[in-house]
Structures are given as C-alpha cells and as structure tokens.
Amino acid sequence: MTAEIAGGTGAVAVISSHVARGAVGNRAAVFALETLGFPVIAVPTVLLPWHPGHGAATRIVHDDAVFGRFMADLTGGPFAGEIGAVLSGYLGSARQAEIVAEAVQTLRAANPALLFVCDPVIGDENGLYVPEAVARAIGDRLVPIADIATPNRFELAWLTGRAIATNAQIVDAARALGPTQVLVTSAHAEAAGHMSNLLVARSGVIEASHAAIDTVPNGTGDLTAALFLARRLAGYRDPEALRLATASVHDLLLRTALRGADELTLAADAAVIATPSAQVAVRSMPDGQREAAGSR
C-alpha cells in the first residue's frame, strides 16, 4: 500500500550517492522509504562500486551541466507535482549543492508544503571525507533552506565552527545552524554505554537513547535521516517519529553485528524498519534542563 504524506500525497525525491555494493547513501535511504510505503524518485549524485571506507575505487561524478539539466527536467517536467518531500545527502561536486537548492526552490514555488531534509554528509570523527569546497557549498546553500537538518556531531561542529563537547553545546550549535529542526546523531547519552540522538527545535529538545553497539557500519546516518523523514511524513509526532527511527537503526545494527556483516543487512532485516523492537528511552529536555543534561 502506498503511504500518504501528511497533508497530501506525494513521492520523496532522494538525492545522494549510489553504491553498486552496500547499503549507504541512496541504497539505504531509498530502501527505508520504500519499505515504509513511500514512492521514491531516486537521484544519484555520484556512482561508486562500494563505500570508500572499503578502499579506493573508481568514482563516476556527473558533469555539472548535465546534472543541472537532469534536475531541471525532474522539477519542471510532467511528474514534478508528485514530489512532496526532498532528502539530500552525499554530493559529488560543489556545484551540485547549488543545483539541488534551485530544485528545492522550484518545487517549493509549486508546493509551499514541500518538506526538505538536508543530511549534510561531509565527514565524521576522522575529519572531512569530501573536498572542503563541497562541505562549504552544502553548508552555505542547502542547510539554510532546509526544514530539517540531520548532521552527526562532527558535521554540526564543522558547519557551525563551534566546539560541542556537551549536549548543551550541541543544542546551542544546532539552533545556530538555522533549520527549524536539527536531528543530531551520535550525541552524548545520559547513561554510560549508550548512544543518543537529539532532536533540537526552538521550543525544546527531545533525546532518544539506547544501548551502544560496538561495531557500526557505514550508512546509519543516511538511514536515520530517511526513517525520521518517513515517520514525520506519515503523521507521527516528533517524539514517536524519533523513537521509531532510532529503534529501527538500533535493531538493524544489532542484527548486522550478529551476522558479522560489513554492511547494513537491510534486505534481510526489513521487518525491523517497519516494526522495531528495541527499547529506546525518549525524554523531553526543555531549555531549563539543557545545562544539566549537557554537563554530564
């Protein structure tokens, strides 16, 4: 059954990398959205045989002019009206950020209710894994026009130029980033041996935490962004959308680790995308509680 986007119908345009082998970028996001019943318009920004973490490999990056015409066709063609949301991720060039921004603005002009989620895929605790020009283009052109951004802790620090050693600093940086909501993955959990996601809005903060898993393959950020978007589009309120997205990622990580796999085992574990079983603690953290929560 096709899922309904709250307030109307539509497809999700997912604009990110495509790997021939593995479960990152579009491979993760598209699978998650389609598993939850959403039609997807998938746009690959770069083609790779496998995730670069497995070793160097040939990259196919679209010519910027060709990519621009491609996106113009999608946003101005006969099926543009089908798009109710956009999720952007890994980009292959700095110019692609401008092209995606133009596409979002074109779609919004026709549909002011369009929801745009920017997953600023630029790096992790090891540093940037895209050229700095690409990272800056994402920060300058896509993050400011997003309704929701989904950076990890490193990406948030890099994009804002702030130190974020505590959750209080994460909240301040997230609010400085610009979007109405910022979902920060890999935040500081309250309990030792736990992982945490923080959903930061102007009015408050929601934390979702669960027991940590030692082995974490690539693709969890792509998956989290897609799952949270899907739950929001399906009409879930923020706490439940965050809980479901976090629980599904936990269950997938656990099953992937038990199999000893080097990539998320999405196809084998699709059931936990729809119906996760993990115990995820969700709590609201109003502004008055931020400092205590962040000083752990």
mmCIF file of N, CA, C and O in Angstrom, residues 74-144:
data_model
loop_
_atom_site.group_PDB
_atom_site.id
_atom_site.type_symbol
_atom_site.label_atom_id
_atom_site.label_comp_id
_atom_site.label_asym_id
_atom_site.label_seq_id
_atom_site.Cartn_x
_atom_site.Cartn_y
_atom_site.Cartn_z
ATOM 1 N N LEU A 74 13.423 17.051 -13.866
ATOM 2 C CA LEU A 74 12.643 16.478 -12.774
ATOM 3 C C LEU A 74 11.724 17.511 -12.127
ATOM 4 O O LEU A 74 10.574 17.219 -11.794
ATOM 5 N N THR A 75 12.242 18.710 -11.927
ATOM 6 C CA THR A 75 11.462 19.724 -11.197
ATOM 7 C C THR A 75 10.526 20.524 -12.094
ATOM 8 O O THR A 75 9.638 21.218 -11.584
ATOM 9 N N GLY A 76 10.711 20.438 -13.406
ATOM 10 C CA GLY A 76 9.843 21.174 -14.315
ATOM 11 C C GLY A 76 9.079 20.299 -15.281
ATOM 12 O O GLY A 76 8.336 20.795 -16.122
ATOM 13 N N GLY A 77 9.262 18.995 -15.156
ATOM 14 C CA GLY A 77 8.637 18.063 -16.079
ATOM 15 C C GLY A 77 7.252 17.611 -15.629
ATOM 16 O O GLY A 77 6.694 18.115 -14.653
ATOM 17 N N PRO A 78 6.711 16.611 -16.321
ATOM 18 C CA PRO A 78 5.322 16.193 -16.076
ATOM 19 C C PRO A 78 5.088 15.513 -14.733
ATOM 20 O O PRO A 78 3.935 15.395 -14.305
ATOM 21 N N PHE A 79 6.155 15.083 -14.052
ATOM 22 C CA PHE A 79 5.970 14.357 -12.794
ATOM 23 C C PHE A 79 6.413 15.159 -11.575
ATOM 24 O O PHE A 79 6.450 14.638 -10.464
ATOM 25 N N ALA A 80 6.751 16.420 -11.783
ATOM 26 C CA ALA A 80 7.222 17.243 -10.668
ATOM 27 C C ALA A 80 6.177 17.361 -9.566
ATOM 28 O O ALA A 80 6.511 17.416 -8.378
ATOM 29 N N GLY A 81 4.905 17.377 -9.949
ATOM 30 C CA GLY A 81 3.846 17.502 -8.968
ATOM 31 C C GLY A 81 3.716 16.309 -8.045
ATOM 32 O O GLY A 81 3.002 16.386 -7.029
ATOM 33 N N GLU A 82 4.374 15.207 -8.363
ATOM 34 C CA GLU A 82 4.324 14.031 -7.494
ATOM 35 C C GLU A 82 5.188 14.198 -6.247
ATOM 36 O O GLU A 82 5.013 13.474 -5.267
ATOM 37 N N ILE A 83 6.144 15.124 -6.275
ATOM 38 C CA ILE A 83 7.143 15.219 -5.211
ATOM 39 C C ILE A 83 6.592 16.025 -4.037
ATOM 40 O O ILE A 83 6.270 17.200 -4.172
ATOM 41 N N GLY A 84 6.520 15.367 -2.870
ATOM 42 C CA GLY A 84 6.048 16.035 -1.673
ATOM 43 C C GLY A 84 7.137 16.310 -0.661
ATOM 44 O O GLY A 84 6.927 17.045 0.310
ATOM 45 N N ALA A 85 8.317 15.702 -0.858
ATOM 46 C CA ALA A 85 9.436 15.901 0.062
ATOM 47 C C ALA A 85 10.734 15.626 -0.674
ATOM 48 O O ALA A 85 10.768 14.884 -1.665
ATOM 49 N N VAL A 86 11.810 16.234 -0.176
ATOM 50 C CA VAL A 86 13.147 16.041 -0.744
ATOM 51 C C VAL A 86 14.105 15.722 0.392
ATOM 52 O O VAL A 86 14.073 16.362 1.451
ATOM 53 N N LEU A 87 14.949 14.732 0.177
ATOM 54 C CA LEU A 87 16.028 14.385 1.104
ATOM 55 C C LEU A 87 17.333 14.440 0.332
ATOM 56 O O LEU A 87 17.518 13.707 -0.643
ATOM 57 N N SER A 88 18.251 15.333 0.742
ATOM 58 C CA SER A 88 19.556 15.401 0.086
ATOM 59 C C SER A 88 20.622 14.825 1.002
ATOM 60 O O SER A 88 20.519 14.931 2.230
ATOM 61 N N GLY A 89 21.637 14.215 0.398
ATOM 62 C CA GLY A 89 22.716 13.610 1.168
ATOM 63 C C GLY A 89 24.075 13.903 0.566
ATOM 64 O O GLY A 89 24.429 15.051 0.335
ATOM 65 N N TYR A 90 24.826 12.857 0.263
ATOM 66 C CA TYR A 90 26.194 12.977 -0.247
ATOM 67 C C TYR A 90 26.182 13.590 -1.647
ATOM 68 O O TYR A 90 25.431 13.153 -2.518
ATOM 69 N N LEU A 91 27.039 14.577 -1.860
ATOM 70 C CA LEU A 91 27.138 15.223 -3.165
ATOM 71 C C LEU A 91 28.499 14.957 -3.791
ATOM 72 O O LEU A 91 29.497 14.791 -3.092
ATOM 73 N N GLY A 92 28.519 14.980 -5.126
ATOM 74 C CA GLY A 92 29.747 14.678 -5.834
ATOM 75 C C GLY A 92 30.548 15.889 -6.242
ATOM 76 O O GLY A 92 31.705 15.768 -6.642
ATOM 77 N N SER A 93 29.946 17.086 -6.152
ATOM 78 C CA SER A 93 30.663 18.309 -6.504
ATOM 79 C C SER A 93 30.014 19.481 -5.786
ATOM 80 O O SER A 93 28.851 19.413 -5.356
ATOM 81 N N ALA A 94 30.757 20.572 -5.664
ATOM 82 C CA ALA A 94 30.217 21.759 -5.010
ATOM 83 C C ALA A 94 29.056 22.349 -5.802
ATOM 84 O O ALA A 94 28.073 22.835 -5.222
ATOM 85 N N ARG A 95 29.135 22.327 -7.103
ATOM 86 C CA ARG A 95 28.080 22.885 -7.948
ATOM 87 C C ARG A 95 26.756 22.148 -7.745
ATOM 88 O O ARG A 95 25.685 22.743 -7.865
ATOM 89 N N GLN A 96 26.821 20.860 -7.392
ATOM 90 C CA GLN A 96 25.584 20.116 -7.174
ATOM 91 C C GLN A 96 24.747 20.721 -6.056
ATOM 92 O O GLN A 96 23.515 20.652 -6.086
ATOM 93 N N ALA A 97 25.392 21.331 -5.055
ATOM 94 C CA ALA A 97 24.647 21.950 -3.972
ATOM 95 C C ALA A 97 23.764 23.071 -4.494
ATOM 96 O O ALA A 97 22.597 23.207 -4.106
ATOM 97 N N GLU A 98 24.289 23.901 -5.363
ATOM 98 C CA GLU A 98 23.517 24.993 -5.953
ATOM 99 C C GLU A 98 22.376 24.443 -6.800
ATOM 100 O O GLU A 98 21.246 24.963 -6.761
ATOM 101 N N ILE A 99 22.664 23.393 -7.547
ATOM 102 C CA ILE A 99 21.641 22.792 -8.408
ATOM 103 C C ILE A 99 20.508 22.206 -7.573
ATOM 104 O O ILE A 99 19.327 22.383 -7.889
ATOM 105 N N VAL A 100 20.850 21.520 -6.490
ATOM 106 C CA VAL A 100 19.824 20.945 -5.616
ATOM 107 C C VAL A 100 19.033 22.059 -4.945
ATOM 108 O O VAL A 100 17.801 21.973 -4.811
ATOM 109 N N ALA A 101 19.702 23.123 -4.515
ATOM 110 C CA ALA A 101 18.996 24.252 -3.907
ATOM 111 C C ALA A 101 17.996 24.856 -4.885
ATOM 112 O O ALA A 101 16.855 25.177 -4.510
ATOM 113 N N GLU A 102 18.396 25.017 -6.131
ATOM 114 C CA GLU A 102 17.489 25.554 -7.144
ATOM 115 C C GLU A 102 16.303 24.624 -7.356
ATOM 116 O O GLU A 102 15.158 25.078 -7.524
ATOM 117 N N ALA A 103 16.564 23.321 -7.330
ATOM 118 C CA ALA A 103 15.485 22.348 -7.498
ATOM 119 C C ALA A 103 14.479 22.437 -6.359
ATOM 120 O O ALA A 103 13.259 22.415 -6.576
ATOM 121 N N VAL A 104 14.986 22.547 -5.127
ATOM 122 C CA VAL A 104 14.102 22.670 -3.970
ATOM 123 C C VAL A 104 13.258 23.935 -4.068
ATOM 124 O O VAL A 104 12.043 23.929 -3.810
ATOM 125 N N GLN A 105 13.879 25.029 -4.465
ATOM 126 C CA GLN A 105 13.149 26.291 -4.568
ATOM 127 C C GLN A 105 12.079 26.233 -5.660
ATOM 128 O O GLN A 105 10.981 26.782 -5.500
ATOM 129 N N THR A 106 12.373 25.553 -6.759
ATOM 130 C CA THR A 106 11.386 25.388 -7.829
ATOM 131 C C THR A 106 10.202 24.566 -7.343
ATOM 132 O O THR A 106 9.040 24.912 -7.584
ATOM 133 N N LEU A 107 10.487 23.479 -6.642
ATOM 134 C CA LEU A 107 9.423 22.618 -6.130
ATOM 135 C C LEU A 107 8.594 23.342 -5.075
ATOM 136 O O LEU A 107 7.374 23.194 -5.018
ATOM 137 N N ARG A 108 9.238 24.137 -4.241
ATOM 138 C CA ARG A 108 8.514 24.882 -3.200
ATOM 139 C C ARG A 108 7.603 25.952 -3.806
ATOM 140 O O ARG A 108 6.539 26.255 -3.254
ATOM 141 N N ALA A 109 8.039 26.516 -4.899
ATOM 142 C CA ALA A 109 7.198 27.531 -5.537
ATOM 143 C C ALA A 109 5.873 26.932 -5.989
ATOM 144 O O ALA A 109 4.825 27.580 -5.934
ATOM 145 N N ALA A 110 5.926 25.673 -6.418
ATOM 146 C CA ALA A 110 4.712 24.989 -6.849
ATOM 147 C C ALA A 110 3.968 24.348 -5.690
ATOM 148 O O ALA A 110 2.751 24.183 -5.737
ATOM 149 N N ASN A 111 4.706 23.989 -4.627
ATOM 150 C CA ASN A 111 4.116 23.303 -3.472
ATOM 151 C C ASN A 111 4.746 23.850 -2.200
ATOM 152 O O ASN A 111 5.747 23.327 -1.719
ATOM 153 N N PRO A 112 4.170 24.904 -1.627
ATOM 154 C CA PRO A 112 4.755 25.507 -0.424
ATOM 155 C C PRO A 112 4.844 24.556 0.759
ATOM 156 O O PRO A 112 5.610 24.804 1.698
ATOM 157 N N ALA A 113 4.094 23.445 0.729
ATOM 158 C CA ALA A 113 4.125 22.473 1.826
ATOM 159 C C ALA A 113 5.270 21.476 1.691
ATOM 160 O O ALA A 113 5.433 20.604 2.554
ATOM 161 N N LEU A 114 6.055 21.581 0.635
ATOM 162 C CA LEU A 114 7.174 20.654 0.430
ATOM 163 C C LEU A 114 8.076 20.626 1.655
ATOM 164 O O LEU A 114 8.429 21.671 2.218
ATOM 165 N N LEU A 115 8.463 19.434 2.082
ATOM 166 C CA LEU A 115 9.364 19.276 3.214
ATOM 167 C C LEU A 115 10.752 18.925 2.691
ATOM 168 O O LEU A 115 10.910 17.949 1.949
ATOM 169 N N PHE A 116 11.762 19.704 3.068
ATOM 170 C CA PHE A 116 13.132 19.462 2.628
ATOM 171 C C PHE A 116 14.006 19.090 3.817
ATOM 172 O O PHE A 116 14.150 19.869 4.763
ATOM 173 N N VAL A 117 14.591 17.908 3.749
ATOM 174 C CA VAL A 117 15.524 17.433 4.768
ATOM 175 C C VAL A 117 16.917 17.392 4.157
ATOM 176 O O VAL A 117 17.140 16.755 3.131
ATOM 177 N N CYS A 118 17.856 18.085 4.789
ATOM 178 C CA CYS A 118 19.250 18.081 4.342
ATOM 179 C C CYS A 118 20.080 17.249 5.303
ATOM 180 O O CYS A 118 20.220 17.599 6.480
ATOM 181 N N ASP A 119 20.616 16.152 4.816
ATOM 182 C CA ASP A 119 21.577 15.359 5.570
ATOM 183 C C ASP A 119 22.957 15.802 5.075
ATOM 184 O O ASP A 119 23.376 15.409 3.984
ATOM 185 N N PRO A 120 23.655 16.639 5.845
ATOM 186 C CA PRO A 120 24.925 17.202 5.356
ATOM 187 C C PRO A 120 26.066 16.196 5.486
ATOM 188 O O PRO A 120 26.867 16.234 6.415
ATOM 189 N N VAL A 121 26.138 15.289 4.547
ATOM 190 C CA VAL A 121 27.101 14.187 4.604
ATOM 191 C C VAL A 121 28.479 14.714 4.189
ATOM 192 O O VAL A 121 28.810 14.781 3.005
ATOM 193 N N ILE A 122 29.275 15.098 5.178
ATOM 194 C CA ILE A 122 30.584 15.684 4.869
ATOM 195 C C ILE A 122 31.740 15.047 5.634
ATOM 196 O O ILE A 122 32.888 15.196 5.237
ATOM 197 N N GLY A 123 31.463 14.341 6.738
ATOM 198 C CA GLY A 123 32.577 13.763 7.484
ATOM 199 C C GLY A 123 32.143 13.100 8.762
ATOM 200 O O GLY A 123 30.958 12.968 9.064
ATOM 201 N N ASP A 124 33.149 12.669 9.527
ATOM 202 C CA ASP A 124 32.909 12.048 10.829
ATOM 203 C C ASP A 124 34.062 12.392 11.752
ATOM 204 O O ASP A 124 34.841 13.312 11.458
ATOM 205 N N GLU A 125 34.190 11.656 12.854
ATOM 206 C CA GLU A 125 35.219 11.996 13.835
ATOM 207 C C GLU A 125 36.628 11.944 13.269
ATOM 208 O O GLU A 125 37.570 12.497 13.852
ATOM 209 N N ASN A 126 36.804 11.314 12.108
ATOM 210 C CA ASN A 126 38.117 11.260 11.463
ATOM 211 C C ASN A 126 38.390 12.467 10.572
ATOM 212 O O ASN A 126 39.481 12.611 10.039
ATOM 213 N N GLY A 127 37.393 13.335 10.406
ATOM 214 C CA GLY A 127 37.570 14.528 9.588
ATOM 215 C C GLY A 127 36.674 14.539 8.363
ATOM 216 O O GLY A 127 35.799 13.672 8.184
ATOM 217 N N LEU A 128 36.861 15.535 7.496
ATOM 218 C CA LEU A 128 36.078 15.624 6.267
ATOM 219 C C LEU A 128 36.400 14.459 5.341
ATOM 220 O O LEU A 128 37.570 14.084 5.180
ATOM 221 N N TYR A 129 35.373 13.899 4.707
ATOM 222 C CA TYR A 129 35.647 12.918 3.651
ATOM 223 C C TYR A 129 35.080 13.373 2.311
ATOM 224 O O TYR A 129 34.911 12.575 1.393
ATOM 225 N N VAL A 130 34.809 14.656 2.210
ATOM 226 C CA VAL A 130 34.517 15.296 0.926
ATOM 227 C C VAL A 130 35.448 16.500 0.809
ATOM 228 O O VAL A 130 35.958 16.998 1.818
ATOM 229 N N PRO A 131 35.706 16.998 -0.397
ATOM 230 C CA PRO A 131 36.507 18.218 -0.519
ATOM 231 C C PRO A 131 35.870 19.365 0.269
ATOM 232 O O PRO A 131 34.644 19.459 0.371
ATOM 233 N N GLU A 132 36.701 20.241 0.814
ATOM 234 C CA GLU A 132 36.173 21.341 1.625
ATOM 235 C C GLU A 132 35.192 22.200 0.840
ATOM 236 O O GLU A 132 34.208 22.713 1.406
ATOM 237 N N ALA A 133 35.426 22.349 -0.466
ATOM 238 C CA ALA A 133 34.508 23.155 -1.284
ATOM 239 C C ALA A 133 33.102 22.552 -1.285
ATOM 240 O O ALA A 133 32.107 23.286 -1.283
ATOM 241 N N VAL A 134 33.016 21.228 -1.292
ATOM 242 C CA VAL A 134 31.710 20.560 -1.261
ATOM 243 C C VAL A 134 31.055 20.781 0.099
ATOM 244 O O VAL A 134 29.866 21.107 0.195
ATOM 245 N N ALA A 135 31.835 20.610 1.157
ATOM 246 C CA ALA A 135 31.300 20.803 2.509
ATOM 247 C C ALA A 135 30.776 22.229 2.685
ATOM 248 O O ALA A 135 29.690 22.443 3.247
ATOM 249 N N ARG A 136 31.529 23.204 2.210
ATOM 250 C CA ARG A 136 31.103 24.593 2.368
ATOM 251 C C ARG A 136 29.864 24.888 1.520
ATOM 252 O O ARG A 136 28.974 25.641 1.941
ATOM 253 N N ALA A 137 29.786 24.300 0.348
ATOM 254 C CA ALA A 137 28.616 24.515 -0.504
ATOM 255 C C ALA A 137 27.357 23.948 0.138
ATOM 256 O O ALA A 137 26.281 24.573 0.093
ATOM 257 N N ILE A 138 27.477 22.783 0.761
ATOM 258 C CA ILE A 138 26.322 22.206 1.470
ATOM 259 C C ILE A 138 25.913 23.122 2.618
ATOM 260 O O ILE A 138 24.726 23.397 2.824
ATOM 261 N N GLY A 139 26.909 23.596 3.374
ATOM 262 C CA GLY A 139 26.616 24.468 4.497
ATOM 263 C C GLY A 139 26.048 25.812 4.079
ATOM 264 O O GLY A 139 25.187 26.382 4.768
ATOM 265 N N ASP A 140 26.501 26.337 2.947
ATOM 266 C CA ASP A 140 26.072 27.666 2.505
ATOM 267 C C ASP A 140 24.749 27.652 1.755
ATOM 268 O O ASP A 140 23.958 28.600 1.853
ATOM 269 N N ARG A 141 24.480 26.589 0.973
ATOM 270 C CA ARG A 141 23.325 26.610 0.072
ATOM 271 C C ARG A 141 22.179 25.699 0.507
ATOM 272 O O ARG A 141 21.010 26.036 0.293
ATOM 273 N N LEU A 142 22.485 24.554 1.098
ATOM 274 C CA LEU A 142 21.418 23.597 1.394
ATOM 275 C C LEU A 142 20.931 23.659 2.837
ATOM 276 O O LEU A 142 19.727 23.658 3.091
ATOM 277 N N VAL A 143 21.862 23.714 3.776
ATOM 278 C CA VAL A 143 21.444 23.753 5.185
ATOM 279 C C VAL A 143 20.522 24.938 5.476
ATOM 280 O O VAL A 143 19.484 24.779 6.142
ATOM 281 N N PRO A 144 20.821 26.150 4.977
ATOM 282 C CA PRO A 144 19.964 27.303 5.328
ATOM 283 C C PRO A 144 18.528 27.204 4.815
ATOM 284 O O PRO A 144 17.639 27.853 5.376
#
